[in-house]
Amino acid sequence: MKTYSVDAFVLRMRPLGEADRILTLFSAEHGKLTAVAKGVRKTQSKFGARLDFMARSALTLHAGRSLHVITSARLIRTAWERVVEPELYSLASYVAEVIDGLCEPDLAVPELFDLLTEFQSATAQTVADDAAAPRSLDALRVVMELRILSALGFAPELDACARCGTALGRRPFAGGKAALSPEAGGLVCRRCLDLGSSEEGDTRRSFLIVKLTSVQFEVLRSARDSSLEEGLTTPAFAAPERATQAFVQHHLGRASKALAAAGGRR
Ligand SMILES: [Zn+2]
């Protein structure tokens, strides 16, 4: 495989030397890839905007001994040129950071590639519809987080206790609120919650528990099957973002830099 072609999104860009960039790509064919774009930082680069953040392009790569080099690029979707809304840009940065952080290199995850494609279409539409209106994208972020986690096999358990397996259906939860534990992998029933806090010497006592009201929990459950368009129309006040964010952070093993940057700007 000296030369190969991929359909890929640009997740991340880092400068290399005077004029080059190292790109982290997410491709349909091979999942996450790292490749060099030579001369891309020169004003007269042959690549133009085809290798910008979150651009989707058809690329040809040459597999060198240590690095893969991009030899040609054809832009598939230009919608991101219009991403000037700070909220949308920080959401896109967050999505790129999470996918980069959670994916193994050279492992195709078609569901994630399709999700990025859907994300690009849904958000391009938003920008077109509503260019001047500031909006909250919290509910869309929740849907994205759940879909990313689910594509990677990390979907939170929301129907049964993640510790003991008891089906929880619509029963009231501990203290009238749903208790979720990223460490346990989802909902935790009242019994397991009490058990966790009373066992002597149990290091799990310090586990993070996120509590949601029944309204927030129902939004979380329905977000599992929501399209991104539905995410865009869900009122932000009901978004259970504390919960999904805690699950993402647990799998990332750290807090998101993109979210911290967005929070600092607000
Ligand atoms: Zn339980």
PDB file of C-alpha atoms and ligand atoms in Angstrom:
ATOM      1  CA  MET A   1       0.000   0.000   0.000  1.00  0.00           C
ATOM      2  CA  LYS A   2       2.411   2.681  -1.195  1.00  0.00           C
ATOM      3  CA  THR A   3      -0.304   4.995  -2.450  1.00  0.00           C
ATOM      4  CA  TYR A   4      -3.898   4.948  -1.252  1.00  0.00           C
ATOM      5  CA  SER A   5      -7.026   7.080  -1.275  1.00  0.00           C
ATOM      6  CA  VAL A   6      -9.330   8.078   1.560  1.00  0.00           C
ATOM      7  CA  ASP A   7     -12.420  10.174   2.171  1.00  0.00           C
ATOM      8  CA  ALA A   8     -11.537  12.099   5.330  1.00  0.00           C
ATOM      9  CA  PHE A   9     -12.288  14.941   7.729  1.00  0.00           C
ATOM     10  CA  VAL A  10      -9.475  17.056   9.209  1.00  0.00           C
ATOM     11  CA  LEU A  11      -9.702  16.751  13.001  1.00  0.00           C
ATOM     12  CA  ARG A  12      -6.531  18.487  14.045  1.00  0.00           C
ATOM     13  CA  MET A  13      -3.627  20.460  12.581  1.00  0.00           C
ATOM     14  CA  ARG A  14      -0.181  21.071  13.991  1.00  0.00           C
ATOM     15  CA  PRO A  15       2.615  23.078  12.353  1.00  0.00           C
ATOM     16  CA  LEU A  16       5.662  21.174  11.155  1.00  0.00           C
ATOM     17  CA  GLY A  17       8.822  23.006  10.149  1.00  0.00           C
ATOM     18  CA  GLU A  18       8.457  26.202   8.137  1.00  0.00           C
ATOM     19  CA  ALA A  19       5.572  25.462   5.812  1.00  0.00           C
ATOM     20  CA  ASP A  20       4.140  22.031   6.558  1.00  0.00           C
ATOM     21  CA  ARG A  21       1.454  20.659   8.821  1.00  0.00           C
ATOM     22  CA  ILE A  22       0.822  17.361  10.516  1.00  0.00           C
ATOM     23  CA  LEU A  23      -2.863  16.550  10.198  1.00  0.00           C
ATOM     24  CA  THR A  24      -4.960  14.177  12.224  1.00  0.00           C
ATOM     25  CA  LEU A  25      -7.607  12.848   9.867  1.00  0.00           C
ATOM     26  CA  PHE A  26     -10.706  10.762  10.374  1.00  0.00           C
ATOM     27  CA  SER A  27     -11.315   8.663   7.293  1.00  0.00           C
ATOM     28  CA  ALA A  28     -14.126   6.397   6.195  1.00  0.00           C
ATOM     29  CA  GLU A  29     -11.682   3.684   5.175  1.00  0.00           C
ATOM     30  CA  HIS A  30      -9.124   3.577   7.989  1.00  0.00           C
ATOM     31  CA  GLY A  31     -10.554   5.665  10.828  1.00  0.00           C
ATOM     32  CA  LYS A  32      -7.980   7.931  12.467  1.00  0.00           C
ATOM     33  CA  LEU A  33      -4.827   8.655  10.453  1.00  0.00           C
ATOM     34  CA  THR A  34      -1.897  11.017  10.799  1.00  0.00           C
ATOM     35  CA  ALA A  35      -0.449  12.542   7.633  1.00  0.00           C
ATOM     36  CA  VAL A  36       1.786  15.369   6.526  1.00  0.00           C
ATOM     37  CA  ALA A  37       0.569  18.142   4.226  1.00  0.00           C
ATOM     38  CA  LYS A  38       3.655  19.683   2.662  1.00  0.00           C
ATOM     39  CA  GLY A  39       3.727  23.383   1.885  1.00  0.00           C
ATOM     40  CA  VAL A  40       0.179  23.817   3.204  1.00  0.00           C
ATOM     41  CA  ARG A  41       1.072  26.941   5.181  1.00  0.00           C
ATOM     42  CA  LYS A  42       2.438  28.786   2.158  1.00  0.00           C
ATOM     43  CA  THR A  43       0.095  31.415   0.706  1.00  0.00           C
ATOM     44  CA  GLN A  44       0.171  29.716  -2.657  1.00  0.00           C
ATOM     45  CA  SER A  45      -0.335  26.175  -1.387  1.00  0.00           C
ATOM     46  CA  LYS A  46      -1.823  23.795  -3.932  1.00  0.00           C
ATOM     47  CA  PHE A  47      -4.158  22.577  -1.183  1.00  0.00           C
ATOM     48  CA  GLY A  48      -5.928  25.919  -0.541  1.00  0.00           C
ATOM     49  CA  ALA A  49      -8.777  25.442   1.968  1.00  0.00           C
ATOM     50  CA  ARG A  50      -9.095  21.740   1.231  1.00  0.00           C
ATOM     51  CA  LEU A  51      -7.172  20.780   4.353  1.00  0.00           C
ATOM     52  CA  ASP A  52      -8.719  23.255   6.792  1.00  0.00           C
ATOM     53  CA  PHE A  53     -10.185  22.221  10.141  1.00  0.00           C
ATOM     54  CA  MET A  54     -13.171  19.879   9.640  1.00  0.00           C
ATOM     55  CA  ALA A  55     -13.037  20.111   5.856  1.00  0.00           C
ATOM     56  CA  ARG A  56     -14.011  16.843   4.181  1.00  0.00           C
ATOM     57  CA  SER A  57     -11.827  15.934   1.229  1.00  0.00           C
ATOM     58  CA  ALA A  58     -10.949  13.014  -1.040  1.00  0.00           C
ATOM     59  CA  LEU A  59      -7.257  12.539  -0.411  1.00  0.00           C
ATOM     60  CA  THR A  60      -4.447  10.569  -1.979  1.00  0.00           C
ATOM     61  CA  LEU A  61      -1.689   9.596   0.415  1.00  0.00           C
ATOM     62  CA  HIS A  62       1.734   8.154  -0.068  1.00  0.00           C
ATOM     63  CA  ALA A  63       2.875   5.835   2.686  1.00  0.00           C
ATOM     64  CA  GLY A  64       6.452   6.744   3.470  1.00  0.00           C
ATOM     65  CA  ARG A  65       8.672   4.885   5.873  1.00  0.00           C
ATOM     66  CA  SER A  66       7.819   6.977   8.900  1.00  0.00           C
ATOM     67  CA  LEU A  67       5.115   9.381   7.743  1.00  0.00           C
ATOM     68  CA  HIS A  68       2.227   9.323   5.328  1.00  0.00           C
ATOM     69  CA  VAL A  69       2.247  12.302   2.968  1.00  0.00           C
ATOM     70  CA  ILE A  70      -0.825  13.825   1.316  1.00  0.00           C
ATOM     71  CA  THR A  71      -0.181  14.082  -2.418  1.00  0.00           C
ATOM     72  CA  SER A  72      -3.570  15.337  -3.604  1.00  0.00           C
ATOM     73  CA  ALA A  73      -6.816  16.685  -2.143  1.00  0.00           C
ATOM     74  CA  ARG A  74     -10.247  17.306  -3.632  1.00  0.00           C
ATOM     75  CA  LEU A  75     -12.746  19.135  -1.438  1.00  0.00           C
ATOM     76  CA  ILE A  76     -16.027  17.278  -0.945  1.00  0.00           C
ATOM     77  CA  ARG A  77     -17.788  19.684   1.384  1.00  0.00           C
ATOM     78  CA  THR A  78     -17.099  23.371   1.784  1.00  0.00           C
ATOM     79  CA  ALA A  79     -19.788  24.121   4.374  1.00  0.00           C
ATOM     80  CA  TRP A  80     -17.258  24.623   7.117  1.00  0.00           C
ATOM     81  CA  GLU A  81     -15.989  27.774   5.476  1.00  0.00           C
ATOM     82  CA  ARG A  82     -19.128  29.298   6.959  1.00  0.00           C
ATOM     83  CA  VAL A  83     -18.475  28.150  10.481  1.00  0.00           C
ATOM     84  CA  VAL A  84     -17.850  31.499  12.053  1.00  0.00           C
ATOM     85  CA  GLU A  85     -20.235  31.202  15.011  1.00  0.00           C
ATOM     86  CA  PRO A  86     -18.082  30.823  18.129  1.00  0.00           C
ATOM     87  CA  GLU A  87     -20.544  28.315  19.666  1.00  0.00           C
ATOM     88  CA  LEU A  88     -20.464  26.138  16.591  1.00  0.00           C
ATOM     89  CA  TYR A  89     -16.715  26.373  16.257  1.00  0.00           C
ATOM     90  CA  SER A  90     -16.190  25.320  19.861  1.00  0.00           C
ATOM     91  CA  LEU A  91     -18.652  22.451  19.484  1.00  0.00           C
ATOM     92  CA  ALA A  92     -16.783  21.275  16.371  1.00  0.00           C
ATOM     93  CA  SER A  93     -13.463  21.583  18.220  1.00  0.00           C
ATOM     94  CA  TYR A  94     -14.871  19.524  21.073  1.00  0.00           C
ATOM     95  CA  VAL A  95     -16.240  16.828  18.747  1.00  0.00           C
ATOM     96  CA  ALA A  96     -12.864  16.631  16.965  1.00  0.00           C
ATOM     97  CA  GLU A  97     -10.983  16.436  20.266  1.00  0.00           C
ATOM     98  CA  VAL A  98     -13.215  13.665  21.623  1.00  0.00           C
ATOM     99  CA  ILE A  99     -13.032  11.560  18.444  1.00  0.00           C
ATOM    100  CA  ASP A 100      -9.258  12.055  18.284  1.00  0.00           C
ATOM    101  CA  GLY A 101      -8.917  11.141  21.961  1.00  0.00           C
ATOM    102  CA  LEU A 102     -11.140   8.061  21.932  1.00  0.00           C
ATOM    103  CA  CYS A 103     -10.241   6.452  18.599  1.00  0.00           C
ATOM    104  CA  GLU A 104      -7.374   4.077  17.904  1.00  0.00           C
ATOM    105  CA  PRO A 105      -5.341   4.823  14.770  1.00  0.00           C
ATOM    106  CA  ASP A 106      -6.030   2.742  11.662  1.00  0.00           C
ATOM    107  CA  LEU A 107      -9.313   1.358  12.912  1.00  0.00           C
ATOM    108  CA  ALA A 108     -12.320   2.139  10.728  1.00  0.00           C
ATOM    109  CA  VAL A 109     -15.497   3.167  12.585  1.00  0.00           C
ATOM    110  CA  PRO A 110     -18.008   3.770   9.759  1.00  0.00           C
ATOM    111  CA  GLU A 111     -20.686   4.894  12.231  1.00  0.00           C
ATOM    112  CA  LEU A 112     -18.455   7.757  13.388  1.00  0.00           C
ATOM    113  CA  PHE A 113     -17.613   8.811   9.873  1.00  0.00           C
ATOM    114  CA  ASP A 114     -21.336   8.909   9.055  1.00  0.00           C
ATOM    115  CA  LEU A 115     -21.937  10.904  12.237  1.00  0.00           C
ATOM    116  CA  LEU A 116     -19.363  13.530  11.214  1.00  0.00           C
ATOM    117  CA  THR A 117     -21.021  13.767   7.806  1.00  0.00           C
ATOM    118  CA  GLU A 118     -24.421  14.236   9.455  1.00  0.00           C
ATOM    119  CA  PHE A 119     -22.952  16.768  11.884  1.00  0.00           C
ATOM    120  CA  GLN A 120     -21.529  18.803   9.035  1.00  0.00           C
ATOM    121  CA  SER A 121     -24.845  18.847   7.175  1.00  0.00           C
ATOM    122  CA  ALA A 122     -26.954  19.645  10.255  1.00  0.00           C
ATOM    123  CA  THR A 123     -24.744  22.477  11.428  1.00  0.00           C
ATOM    124  CA  ALA A 124     -24.248  23.947   7.940  1.00  0.00           C
ATOM    125  CA  GLN A 125     -28.033  24.115   7.733  1.00  0.00           C
ATOM    126  CA  THR A 126     -28.190  25.907  11.083  1.00  0.00           C
ATOM    127  CA  VAL A 127     -25.709  28.498   9.967  1.00  0.00           C
ATOM    128  CA  ALA A 128     -27.627  29.043   6.743  1.00  0.00           C
ATOM    129  CA  ASP A 129     -31.002  29.361   8.526  1.00  0.00           C
ATOM    130  CA  ASP A 130     -29.950  31.499  11.360  1.00  0.00           C
ATOM    131  CA  ALA A 131     -26.660  33.178  10.653  1.00  0.00           C
ATOM    132  CA  ALA A 132     -27.128  36.123  13.002  1.00  0.00           C
ATOM    133  CA  ALA A 133     -28.913  34.511  15.950  1.00  0.00           C
ATOM    134  CA  PRO A 134     -26.758  33.357  18.846  1.00  0.00           C
ATOM    135  CA  ARG A 135     -27.881  29.957  20.001  1.00  0.00           C
ATOM    136  CA  SER A 136     -27.136  27.356  22.586  1.00  0.00           C
ATOM    137  CA  LEU A 137     -25.912  24.100  21.176  1.00  0.00           C
ATOM    138  CA  ASP A 138     -25.999  22.202  24.481  1.00  0.00           C
ATOM    139  CA  ALA A 139     -28.707  19.761  23.400  1.00  0.00           C
ATOM    140  CA  LEU A 140     -26.950  19.070  20.095  1.00  0.00           C
ATOM    141  CA  ARG A 141     -23.758  18.424  22.034  1.00  0.00           C
ATOM    142  CA  VAL A 142     -25.588  15.888  24.211  1.00  0.00           C
ATOM    143  CA  VAL A 143     -26.812  13.993  21.130  1.00  0.00           C
ATOM    144  CA  MET A 144     -23.304  14.074  19.630  1.00  0.00           C
ATOM    145  CA  GLU A 145     -21.737  12.815  22.870  1.00  0.00           C
ATOM    146  CA  LEU A 146     -24.188   9.916  23.118  1.00  0.00           C
ATOM    147  CA  ARG A 147     -23.744   8.991  19.463  1.00  0.00           C
ATOM    148  CA  ILE A 148     -19.922   9.087  19.701  1.00  0.00           C
ATOM    149  CA  LEU A 149     -19.945   6.971  22.871  1.00  0.00           C
ATOM    150  CA  SER A 150     -22.382   4.527  21.312  1.00  0.00           C
ATOM    151  CA  ALA A 151     -20.343   4.180  18.080  1.00  0.00           C
ATOM    152  CA  LEU A 152     -17.338   3.185  20.192  1.00  0.00           C
ATOM    153  CA  GLY A 153     -19.247   0.735  22.393  1.00  0.00           C
ATOM    154  CA  PHE A 154     -19.337   3.063  25.410  1.00  0.00           C
ATOM    155  CA  ALA A 155     -23.057   3.923  25.393  1.00  0.00           C
ATOM    156  CA  PRO A 156     -24.206   4.568  28.988  1.00  0.00           C
ATOM    157  CA  GLU A 157     -26.684   2.034  30.390  1.00  0.00           C
ATOM    158  CA  LEU A 158     -29.925   3.949  30.888  1.00  0.00           C
ATOM    159  CA  ASP A 159     -32.485   1.165  31.325  1.00  0.00           C
ATOM    160  CA  ALA A 160     -31.027  -0.954  34.112  1.00  0.00           C
ATOM    161  CA  CYS A 161     -28.637  -0.557  36.999  1.00  0.00           C
ATOM    162  CA  ALA A 162     -25.106  -0.658  35.586  1.00  0.00           C
ATOM    163  CA  ARG A 163     -23.848  -2.303  38.796  1.00  0.00           C
ATOM    164  CA  CYS A 164     -26.354  -5.067  39.552  1.00  0.00           C
ATOM    165  CA  GLY A 165     -28.353  -5.277  36.327  1.00  0.00           C
ATOM    166  CA  THR A 166     -31.785  -4.646  37.880  1.00  0.00           C
ATOM    167  CA  ALA A 167     -34.124  -3.291  35.216  1.00  0.00           C
ATOM    168  CA  LEU A 168     -35.117   0.242  36.183  1.00  0.00           C
ATOM    169  CA  GLY A 169     -37.729   1.073  33.591  1.00  0.00           C
ATOM    170  CA  ARG A 170     -39.800   4.006  34.787  1.00  0.00           C
ATOM    171  CA  ARG A 171     -39.417   3.377  38.495  1.00  0.00           C
ATOM    172  CA  PRO A 172     -38.493   6.391  40.596  1.00  0.00           C
ATOM    173  CA  PHE A 173     -34.827   6.669  41.222  1.00  0.00           C
ATOM    174  CA  ALA A 174     -32.830   7.320  44.358  1.00  0.00           C
ATOM    175  CA  GLY A 175     -34.304  10.347  46.124  1.00  0.00           C
ATOM    176  CA  GLY A 176     -36.516  11.158  43.132  1.00  0.00           C
ATOM    177  CA  LYS A 177     -33.528  11.704  40.892  1.00  0.00           C
ATOM    178  CA  ALA A 178     -31.715   9.446  38.477  1.00  0.00           C
ATOM    179  CA  ALA A 179     -28.184   8.697  39.651  1.00  0.00           C
ATOM    180  CA  LEU A 180     -25.580   8.023  36.980  1.00  0.00           C
ATOM    181  CA  SER A 181     -22.046   6.811  37.453  1.00  0.00           C
ATOM    182  CA  PRO A 182     -19.526   7.005  34.610  1.00  0.00           C
ATOM    183  CA  GLU A 183     -17.342   4.432  36.395  1.00  0.00           C
ATOM    184  CA  ALA A 184     -20.222   1.970  36.661  1.00  0.00           C
ATOM    185  CA  GLY A 185     -21.200   2.666  33.055  1.00  0.00           C
ATOM    186  CA  GLY A 186     -24.642   4.193  33.530  1.00  0.00           C
ATOM    187  CA  LEU A 187     -27.612   4.338  35.879  1.00  0.00           C
ATOM    188  CA  VAL A 188     -27.136   3.120  39.419  1.00  0.00           C
ATOM    189  CA  CYS A 189     -30.106   1.860  41.448  1.00  0.00           C
ATOM    190  CA  ARG A 190     -30.831   3.116  44.943  1.00  0.00           C
ATOM    191  CA  ARG A 191     -29.607  -0.082  46.580  1.00  0.00           C
ATOM    192  CA  CYS A 192     -26.238  -0.004  44.795  1.00  0.00           C
ATOM    193  CA  LEU A 193     -25.911   3.697  45.501  1.00  0.00           C
ATOM    194  CA  ASP A 194     -26.452   3.124  49.247  1.00  0.00           C
ATOM    195  CA  LEU A 195     -24.197   0.098  49.207  1.00  0.00           C
ATOM    196  CA  GLY A 196     -21.458   2.064  47.510  1.00  0.00           C
ATOM    197  CA  SER A 197     -21.496   4.720  50.185  1.00  0.00           C
ATOM    198  CA  SER A 198     -21.587   2.417  53.193  1.00  0.00           C
ATOM    199  CA  GLU A 199     -19.017  -0.243  52.389  1.00  0.00           C
ATOM    200  CA  GLU A 200     -16.010   0.123  54.573  1.00  0.00           C
ATOM    201  CA  GLY A 201     -12.767   0.591  52.681  1.00  0.00           C
ATOM    202  CA  ASP A 202     -14.505   0.641  49.321  1.00  0.00           C
ATOM    203  CA  THR A 203     -12.524   3.001  47.133  1.00  0.00           C
ATOM    204  CA  ARG A 204     -15.556   3.304  44.863  1.00  0.00           C
ATOM    205  CA  ARG A 205     -17.116   5.550  47.477  1.00  0.00           C
ATOM    206  CA  SER A 206     -15.493   8.533  45.852  1.00  0.00           C
ATOM    207  CA  PHE A 207     -16.970   7.667  42.462  1.00  0.00           C
ATOM    208  CA  LEU A 208     -18.528  10.549  40.656  1.00  0.00           C
ATOM    209  CA  ILE A 209     -22.323  10.414  40.677  1.00  0.00           C
ATOM    210  CA  VAL A 210     -24.334  12.741  38.465  1.00  0.00           C
ATOM    211  CA  LYS A 211     -27.949  13.250  39.503  1.00  0.00           C
ATOM    212  CA  LEU A 212     -30.594  14.253  37.004  1.00  0.00           C
ATOM    213  CA  THR A 213     -34.195  15.323  37.451  1.00  0.00           C
ATOM    214  CA  SER A 214     -36.773  13.085  35.808  1.00  0.00           C
ATOM    215  CA  VAL A 215     -37.218  15.646  33.000  1.00  0.00           C
ATOM    216  CA  GLN A 216     -33.484  15.745  32.290  1.00  0.00           C
ATOM    217  CA  PHE A 217     -33.296  11.968  32.457  1.00  0.00           C
ATOM    218  CA  GLU A 218     -36.122  11.519  29.952  1.00  0.00           C
ATOM    219  CA  VAL A 219     -34.370  13.982  27.616  1.00  0.00           C
ATOM    220  CA  LEU A 220     -31.199  11.932  28.010  1.00  0.00           C
ATOM    221  CA  ARG A 221     -33.030   8.727  27.151  1.00  0.00           C
ATOM    222  CA  SER A 222     -34.743  10.191  24.120  1.00  0.00           C
ATOM    223  CA  ALA A 223     -31.469  11.775  22.963  1.00  0.00           C
ATOM    224  CA  ARG A 224     -30.204   8.233  22.322  1.00  0.00           C
ATOM    225  CA  ASP A 225     -32.505   7.949  19.336  1.00  0.00           C
ATOM    226  CA  SER A 226     -32.547  11.610  18.322  1.00  0.00           C
ATOM    227  CA  SER A 227     -31.310  12.906  15.003  1.00  0.00           C
ATOM    228  CA  LEU A 228     -28.957  15.866  15.104  1.00  0.00           C
ATOM    229  CA  GLU A 229     -31.764  18.094  13.798  1.00  0.00           C
ATOM    230  CA  GLU A 230     -33.867  17.081  16.793  1.00  0.00           C
ATOM    231  CA  GLY A 231     -30.908  17.923  19.022  1.00  0.00           C
ATOM    232  CA  LEU A 232     -30.854  21.377  17.508  1.00  0.00           C
ATOM    233  CA  THR A 233     -34.485  22.007  18.379  1.00  0.00           C
ATOM    234  CA  THR A 234     -34.448  20.663  21.956  1.00  0.00           C
ATOM    235  CA  PRO A 235     -34.552  23.536  24.475  1.00  0.00           C
ATOM    236  CA  ALA A 236     -31.122  23.930  25.989  1.00  0.00           C
ATOM    237  CA  PHE A 237     -32.456  24.210  29.566  1.00  0.00           C
ATOM    238  CA  ALA A 238     -33.480  20.561  29.495  1.00  0.00           C
ATOM    239  CA  ALA A 239     -30.141  19.321  28.187  1.00  0.00           C
ATOM    240  CA  PRO A 240     -28.590  16.777  30.556  1.00  0.00           C
ATOM    241  CA  GLU A 241     -25.108  17.875  29.487  1.00  0.00           C
ATOM    242  CA  ARG A 242     -23.534  17.349  32.911  1.00  0.00           C
ATOM    243  CA  ALA A 243     -24.235  13.639  32.549  1.00  0.00           C
ATOM    244  CA  THR A 244     -22.966  13.052  29.015  1.00  0.00           C
ATOM    245  CA  GLN A 245     -19.956  15.257  29.644  1.00  0.00           C
ATOM    246  CA  ALA A 246     -19.035  13.187  32.701  1.00  0.00           C
ATOM    247  CA  PHE A 247     -19.165   9.979  30.634  1.00  0.00           C
ATOM    248  CA  VAL A 248     -17.018  11.455  27.864  1.00  0.00           C
ATOM    249  CA  GLN A 249     -14.516  12.771  30.394  1.00  0.00           C
ATOM    250  CA  HIS A 250     -14.349   9.370  32.057  1.00  0.00           C
ATOM    251  CA  HIS A 251     -13.437   7.659  28.765  1.00  0.00           C
ATOM    252  CA  LEU A 252     -11.047  10.426  27.707  1.00  0.00           C
ATOM    253  CA  GLY A 253      -9.337  10.149  31.068  1.00  0.00           C
ATOM    254  CA  ARG A 254      -9.179  13.943  31.379  1.00  0.00           C
ATOM    255  CA  ALA A 255     -11.237  17.107  30.991  1.00  0.00           C
ATOM    256  CA  SER A 256     -11.738  18.434  27.478  1.00  0.00           C
ATOM    257  CA  LYS A 257      -9.490  21.309  26.468  1.00  0.00           C
ATOM    258  CA  ALA A 258     -12.012  22.572  23.914  1.00  0.00           C
ATOM    259  CA  LEU A 259     -14.777  22.717  26.543  1.00  0.00           C
ATOM    260  CA  ALA A 260     -12.530  24.473  29.029  1.00  0.00           C
ATOM    261  CA  ALA A 261     -11.626  27.043  26.383  1.00  0.00           C
ATOM    262  CA  ALA A 262     -15.298  27.562  25.486  1.00  0.00           C
ATOM    263  CA  GLY A 263     -16.245  27.885  29.175  1.00  0.00           C
ATOM    264  CA  GLY A 264     -13.564  30.496  29.722  1.00  0.00           C
ATOM    265  CA  ARG A 265     -14.901  32.634  26.905  1.00  0.00           C
ATOM    266  CA  ARG A 266     -18.501  32.692  28.089  1.00  0.00           C
TER     267      ARG A 266
HETATM  268 ZN    ZN B   1     -28.035  -1.852  41.317  1.00  0.00          ZN
END
